Amino acid sequence: MQLNAAYIYPLLLVAGALQAWGPPMNGALQKSLTNPWLASLVSFLPIIALLFCMFLCMPKPLPTTQGVMSMPWWAPLGGLVGAVAVVAGLIFVNKVGAGAFAGLTISANLLMSVLIDKYGWFGAEVHALTPGRLAGCALLIIGIILISRS
């Protein structure tokens, strides 16, 4: 399915806006359940159920043996890496606020993404570390300082 930027960008903006809902929702969950590990588990159960249902409805394409055998060892760990952000949201969003939490995590995400692009880590296409990208990183850092101090 080929989508052009007119469809992709609005969908990404919606996804980004919805991402801002997660930490405060998880913070409320942790507050109610007290135990952050139980709250993390409860937070992931609807995701697992949804994805399982989606797979049952659309089981194709299935992976090939060659695809599974050539998969890097670290490829399945993306969900575990994402879980770190969920647990951080559960524990810290109520302490620093949703704005500071989002600013810090998004800034760290973008700064790391620039390094991933520069070095082509995880099989990513290499993109040069240009003055514009460096300026963007500097503005991110300035922005999070302003958000965190307010």
Tab-separated table of C-alpha atoms in Angstrom:
chain	number	residue	atom	x	y	z
A	1	MET	CA	0.000	0.000	0.000
A	2	GLN	CA	1.565	3.262	-1.175
A	3	LEU	CA	0.712	6.372	0.849
A	4	ASN	CA	1.914	9.854	0.030
A	5	ALA	CA	2.966	12.538	2.500
A	6	ALA	CA	-0.500	14.133	2.418
A	7	TYR	CA	-1.767	11.065	4.293
A	8	ILE	CA	1.346	10.011	6.201
A	9	TYR	CA	2.107	13.326	7.918
A	10	PRO	CA	-1.376	13.851	9.401
A	11	LEU	CA	-1.397	10.242	10.628
A	12	LEU	CA	2.010	10.763	12.243
A	13	LEU	CA	0.772	13.963	13.897
A	14	VAL	CA	-2.234	12.094	15.310
A	15	ALA	CA	0.041	9.270	16.501
A	16	GLY	CA	2.341	11.805	18.160
A	17	ALA	CA	-0.560	13.572	19.840
A	18	LEU	CA	-1.889	10.256	21.119
A	19	GLN	CA	1.574	9.400	22.455
A	20	ALA	CA	1.273	12.390	24.776
A	21	TRP	CA	-1.792	10.751	26.352
A	22	GLY	CA	0.090	7.588	27.363
A	23	PRO	CA	2.293	8.823	30.220
A	24	PRO	CA	-0.465	10.673	32.121
A	25	MET	CA	-2.844	7.741	31.606
A	26	ASN	CA	-0.150	5.339	32.822
A	27	GLY	CA	0.602	7.653	35.746
A	28	ALA	CA	-3.054	7.483	36.791
A	29	LEU	CA	-2.949	3.701	36.389
A	30	GLN	CA	0.125	3.448	38.603
A	31	LYS	CA	-1.448	5.742	41.183
A	32	SER	CA	-4.513	3.485	41.341
A	33	LEU	CA	-2.657	0.163	41.309
A	34	THR	CA	0.309	1.364	43.437
A	35	ASN	CA	2.749	-1.242	42.095
A	36	PRO	CA	4.517	0.085	38.955
A	37	TRP	CA	5.240	-3.435	37.656
A	38	LEU	CA	1.609	-4.478	37.925
A	39	ALA	CA	0.556	-1.201	36.319
A	40	SER	CA	3.009	-1.815	33.455
A	41	LEU	CA	1.591	-5.291	32.942
A	42	VAL	CA	-1.984	-3.980	32.958
A	43	SER	CA	-0.939	-1.236	30.513
A	44	PHE	CA	0.431	-3.795	28.044
A	45	LEU	CA	-2.431	-6.312	28.208
A	46	PRO	CA	-4.794	-4.346	25.913
A	47	ILE	CA	-1.960	-3.926	23.396
A	48	ILE	CA	-1.251	-7.654	23.344
A	49	ALA	CA	-4.963	-8.461	23.024
A	50	LEU	CA	-5.430	-5.959	20.178
A	51	LEU	CA	-2.393	-7.180	18.263
A	52	PHE	CA	-3.420	-10.819	18.734
A	53	CYS	CA	-6.893	-10.037	17.349
A	54	MET	CA	-5.378	-8.114	14.430
A	55	PHE	CA	-3.106	-11.060	13.650
A	56	LEU	CA	-6.057	-13.463	13.746
A	57	CYS	CA	-7.958	-11.210	11.320
A	58	MET	CA	-4.968	-10.616	9.024
A	59	PRO	CA	-2.473	-13.485	9.419
A	60	LYS	CA	-0.710	-12.885	6.098
A	61	PRO	CA	2.035	-12.324	5.209
A	62	LEU	CA	3.832	-14.840	7.379
A	63	PRO	CA	7.597	-14.673	7.838
A	64	THR	CA	9.830	-16.894	5.765
A	65	THR	CA	12.398	-19.187	7.335
A	66	GLN	CA	15.123	-17.149	5.637
A	67	GLY	CA	13.695	-13.936	7.099
A	68	VAL	CA	13.636	-15.362	10.620
A	69	MET	CA	17.124	-16.843	10.281
A	70	SER	CA	18.603	-13.570	8.984
A	71	MET	CA	16.961	-11.429	11.675
A	72	PRO	CA	19.504	-9.617	13.878
A	73	TRP	CA	19.526	-10.867	17.483
A	74	TRP	CA	18.465	-7.450	18.758
A	75	ALA	CA	15.483	-6.974	16.402
A	76	PRO	CA	12.831	-8.436	18.779
A	77	LEU	CA	14.003	-6.198	21.630
A	78	GLY	CA	12.292	-3.056	20.270
A	79	GLY	CA	9.214	-3.707	22.403
A	80	LEU	CA	11.353	-4.131	25.512
A	81	VAL	CA	13.078	-0.835	24.766
A	82	GLY	CA	9.650	0.784	24.410
A	83	ALA	CA	8.618	-0.694	27.745
A	84	VAL	CA	11.343	1.377	29.415
A	85	ALA	CA	9.503	4.518	28.272
A	86	VAL	CA	6.190	3.145	29.551
A	87	VAL	CA	7.618	2.333	32.976
A	88	ALA	CA	9.339	5.733	33.113
A	89	GLY	CA	5.990	7.369	32.363
A	90	LEU	CA	4.265	5.331	35.046
A	91	ILE	CA	6.785	6.335	37.664
A	92	PHE	CA	7.835	9.881	36.746
A	93	VAL	CA	5.120	11.765	34.822
A	94	ASN	CA	3.308	12.783	38.008
A	95	LYS	CA	6.572	14.022	39.509
A	96	VAL	CA	7.791	16.214	36.636
A	97	GLY	CA	4.552	16.940	34.726
A	98	ALA	CA	3.401	15.802	31.311
A	99	GLY	CA	5.095	18.688	29.473
A	100	ALA	CA	8.518	18.191	31.020
A	101	PHE	CA	8.208	14.406	30.696
A	102	ALA	CA	7.295	14.647	27.009
A	103	GLY	CA	9.944	17.290	26.367
A	104	LEU	CA	12.710	15.254	27.969
A	105	THR	CA	11.757	11.950	26.370
A	106	ILE	CA	11.091	13.461	22.923
A	107	SER	CA	14.342	15.434	23.044
A	108	ALA	CA	16.309	12.353	24.061
A	109	ASN	CA	14.524	10.380	21.342
A	110	LEU	CA	15.361	12.929	18.656
A	111	LEU	CA	18.967	13.364	19.804
A	112	MET	CA	19.503	9.594	19.732
A	113	SER	CA	17.722	9.405	16.360
A	114	VAL	CA	20.213	11.895	14.912
A	115	LEU	CA	23.057	9.636	16.082
A	116	ILE	CA	21.320	6.549	14.670
A	117	ASP	CA	20.964	8.379	11.343
A	118	LYS	CA	24.583	9.572	11.361
A	119	TYR	CA	26.064	6.135	12.022
A	120	GLY	CA	23.411	3.924	10.388
A	121	TRP	CA	22.864	1.910	13.555
A	122	PHE	CA	20.270	-0.886	13.474
A	123	GLY	CA	20.353	-0.977	9.685
A	124	ALA	CA	19.052	2.585	9.308
A	125	GLU	CA	19.933	4.585	6.213
A	126	VAL	CA	22.822	6.992	6.903
A	127	HIS	CA	21.973	10.713	7.019
A	128	ALA	CA	24.690	13.306	7.562
A	129	LEU	CA	24.866	15.353	10.743
A	130	THR	CA	24.285	18.715	9.075
A	131	PRO	CA	24.403	22.188	10.632
A	132	GLY	CA	20.597	22.276	10.401
A	133	ARG	CA	20.303	19.060	12.392
A	134	LEU	CA	22.769	20.356	14.982
A	135	ALA	CA	20.796	23.614	15.253
A	136	GLY	CA	17.598	21.607	15.687
A	137	CYS	CA	19.213	19.622	18.513
A	138	ALA	CA	20.340	22.850	20.195
A	139	LEU	CA	16.823	24.292	19.929
A	140	LEU	CA	15.392	21.103	21.441
A	141	ILE	CA	17.702	21.412	24.418
A	142	ILE	CA	16.815	25.099	24.853
A	143	GLY	CA	13.110	24.244	24.557
A	144	ILE	CA	13.204	21.539	27.230
A	145	ILE	CA	15.078	23.866	29.580
A	146	LEU	CA	12.345	26.482	29.095
A	147	ILE	CA	9.523	23.930	29.565
A	148	SER	CA	11.114	22.336	32.629
A	149	ARG	CA	11.733	25.626	34.446
A	150	SER	CA	8.263	27.072	33.936
